[in-house]
């Protein structure tokens, strides 16, 4: 599809017909804005002259709320930022607090491997919604149902592990709160058997679908240079051909021990980003396979009495454990004075937590670098000079989530 | 069937009953999804839970074509006027489901930005607790709305 040049003023037709540009308000309640994003579009006919996104309709004050609660209590709030992959947010936050406490090296292997499995499940979960709703917005409803079928399977696993489907709040500082359930391995292996078939099905439905290709190829283009300058991350950056992935460049959770590749797009358009996401899910399957084969036995939480809660049966039977439990819950854990930044490769890009500790049990400041917030900046540039219908493609292909943008 | 229809193939009922019977079995929801609960609402619409078994799968994003508003997700002060305006645009009779703790009473967000319950500006028919509630809970809420329509009905204009 050829891109239309940016039109500055209406052509003077000379026959007395005057044209005017039109302002169109898209959102905050719109089925394709993935939440409550509002975009004010300045249109010349069907061509977008200017697009201005307005945010803040879901601002809940998470960062401010976290200043008044203990570190452990912050965990459930991180779920509700990028709720499509809550488990990735949780793990990112836990890793940051562990870094602040300086106990990264004491986390047992079993907890680390389990976190990798759950992190990659979160990635699949998020991409399934990203692709499913993107297709739904462009009129392909079937893919949405196939994607959600698979998402429900991931929900089942998460429910088995932590009791919640969507808002997991799962790992704790220092490891896992409970050992993994007995049939965890079996469920994961079962999922790994079924899931690649679904990717192939979605692949068949979309990748060579003429309508899908026409709606996405060459649409919402962003060059590699612009993508870097805007600070994009995740599949949106890799779709433009920049092989940047924090799992490779700045490995956490021992990601450097796993054998996987970073899919990179070539065109920087919506279709490339879609292909990147599809391939990323296949790579995630590869990572989960390696992790489940190497899931070690042994302790699931670090042996740090001042940080990790004692086991429940000890709390009921041993006085010392009861006191430790009481103190840890009542006072919270107290990291040393200092500040720390830790970024993880969320499904949507680099999710960073910046924590400032003043030595008390409550964070002095918690700042979240949400990938969607940064990625969303690209919309204005992507849709400039494009058709109105391509705005939907741009939003869908950026895969933004408003909980994280507004926080 | 023939015996209940009588010999001439008709039955007697009231217009109210037949209208409410129709309304109850063909609710057209207007999904006002803002946050996490919207994902569970999508789950209710999708393959496993399939809300169309209850006649409520025709999601209409235009309020003028809907009669059931499902408010799912946190409503902030900035969004409250939008929510109310969309409710006002829906034609009568209309019903509202408050899905999730945030819409019921602010949920975990006791902050300067969040409305502590949508019943501060909307008449709510059914509250669904949970953070987020499971799709089964939403389906249960729809069944409660159906029961309400059946029992109380709505005036026929």
Coordinates of C-alpha atoms in Angstrom, one line a residue, chain A residues 28-31 34-36 54-62 64-65 77 79-81 83-84 129 133 144-146 148-149 151-153 155-156 159 163 165-167 402-403, chain B residues 30-40 42-50 61 73-76 78-79 82 86 102 108-114 131-136:
Chain A
X28 CA -12.2 7.1 25.4
X29 CA -14.9 4.5 25.0
X30 CA -14.1 2.9 21.7
X31 CA -13.9 -0.9 21.0
X34 CA -7.7 -1.3 24.0
X35 CA -9.2 0.4 27.0
X36 CA -9.7 4.1 27.5
X54 CA -4.9 11.9 25.4
X55 CA -4.3 9.7 28.4
X56 CA -5.1 9.6 32.1
X57 CA -8.6 8.1 32.0
X58 CA -7.3 5.1 34.0
X59 CA -4.9 6.9 36.3
X60 CA -5.4 5.2 39.6
X61 CA -2.4 6.6 41.5
X62 CA -0.6 3.3 41.8
X64 CA 1.5 7.2 45.1
X65 CA -0.4 4.4 46.7
X77 CA -0.8 -3.3 42.7
X79 CA -0.7 -7.0 38.8
X80 CA -3.1 -4.3 37.8
X81 CA -0.8 -2.3 35.6
X83 CA -3.0 -7.0 33.5
X84 CA -2.6 -9.0 30.3
X129 CA -4.6 -11.2 23.5
X133 CA -7.8 -8.4 19.7
X144 CA -9.8 -14.1 18.7
X145 CA -11.6 -17.3 19.8
X146 CA -8.6 -19.5 19.0
X148 CA -8.7 -17.1 24.0
X149 CA -9.0 -20.9 24.0
X151 CA -5.3 -18.3 27.2
X152 CA -7.8 -20.3 29.2
X153 CA -5.3 -23.1 29.3
X155 CA -5.2 -19.5 33.2
X156 CA -5.7 -23.1 34.3
X159 CA -4.8 -21.1 38.9
X163 CA -5.1 -19.7 42.9
X165 CA -6.5 -16.6 36.9
X166 CA -5.6 -13.1 36.0
X167 CA -4.2 -11.1 38.9
X402 CA -3.9 1.4 29.4
X403 CA -3.5 0.2 32.9
Chain B
X30 CA -22.7 -2.5 26.1
X31 CA -19.3 -3.5 27.4
X32 CA -17.8 -0.5 29.2
X33 CA -14.5 -2.2 29.8
X34 CA -11.7 -0.1 31.2
X35 CA -9.2 -2.3 33.0
X36 CA -8.5 -5.8 34.2
X37 CA -12.1 -6.9 34.6
X38 CA -12.6 -6.2 30.8
X39 CA -10.2 -9.1 30.1
X40 CA -12.4 -11.4 32.2
X42 CA -13.7 -10.9 27.1
X43 CA -13.2 -14.3 28.6
X44 CA -16.9 -14.6 29.2
X45 CA -17.5 -13.7 25.6
X46 CA -14.9 -16.1 24.2
X47 CA -14.8 -19.8 23.5
X48 CA -14.8 -21.5 26.9
X49 CA -17.6 -19.6 28.7
X50 CA -19.5 -18.4 25.7
X61 CA -20.3 -0.6 21.4
X73 CA -12.8 -2.0 35.5
X74 CA -11.8 1.0 37.5
X75 CA -13.7 4.2 36.9
X76 CA -11.7 7.3 37.7
X78 CA -11.9 11.7 34.7
X79 CA -13.8 8.9 33.2
X82 CA -18.0 9.7 30.1
X86 CA -22.9 6.7 27.7
X102 CA -13.5 -1.2 41.7
X108 CA -7.9 -1.6 46.2
X109 CA -7.6 1.9 44.8
X110 CA -8.4 4.2 47.7
X111 CA -6.8 7.1 46.0
X112 CA -7.4 10.6 44.9
X113 CA -8.2 9.6 41.3
X114 CA -10.7 6.7 41.7
X131 CA -10.8 -8.6 41.7
X132 CA -11.4 -9.6 38.9
X133 CA -14.5 -11.8 39.1
X134 CA -14.4 -15.0 37.2
X135 CA -16.5 -15.2 34.0
X136 CA -18.9 -17.5 35.8

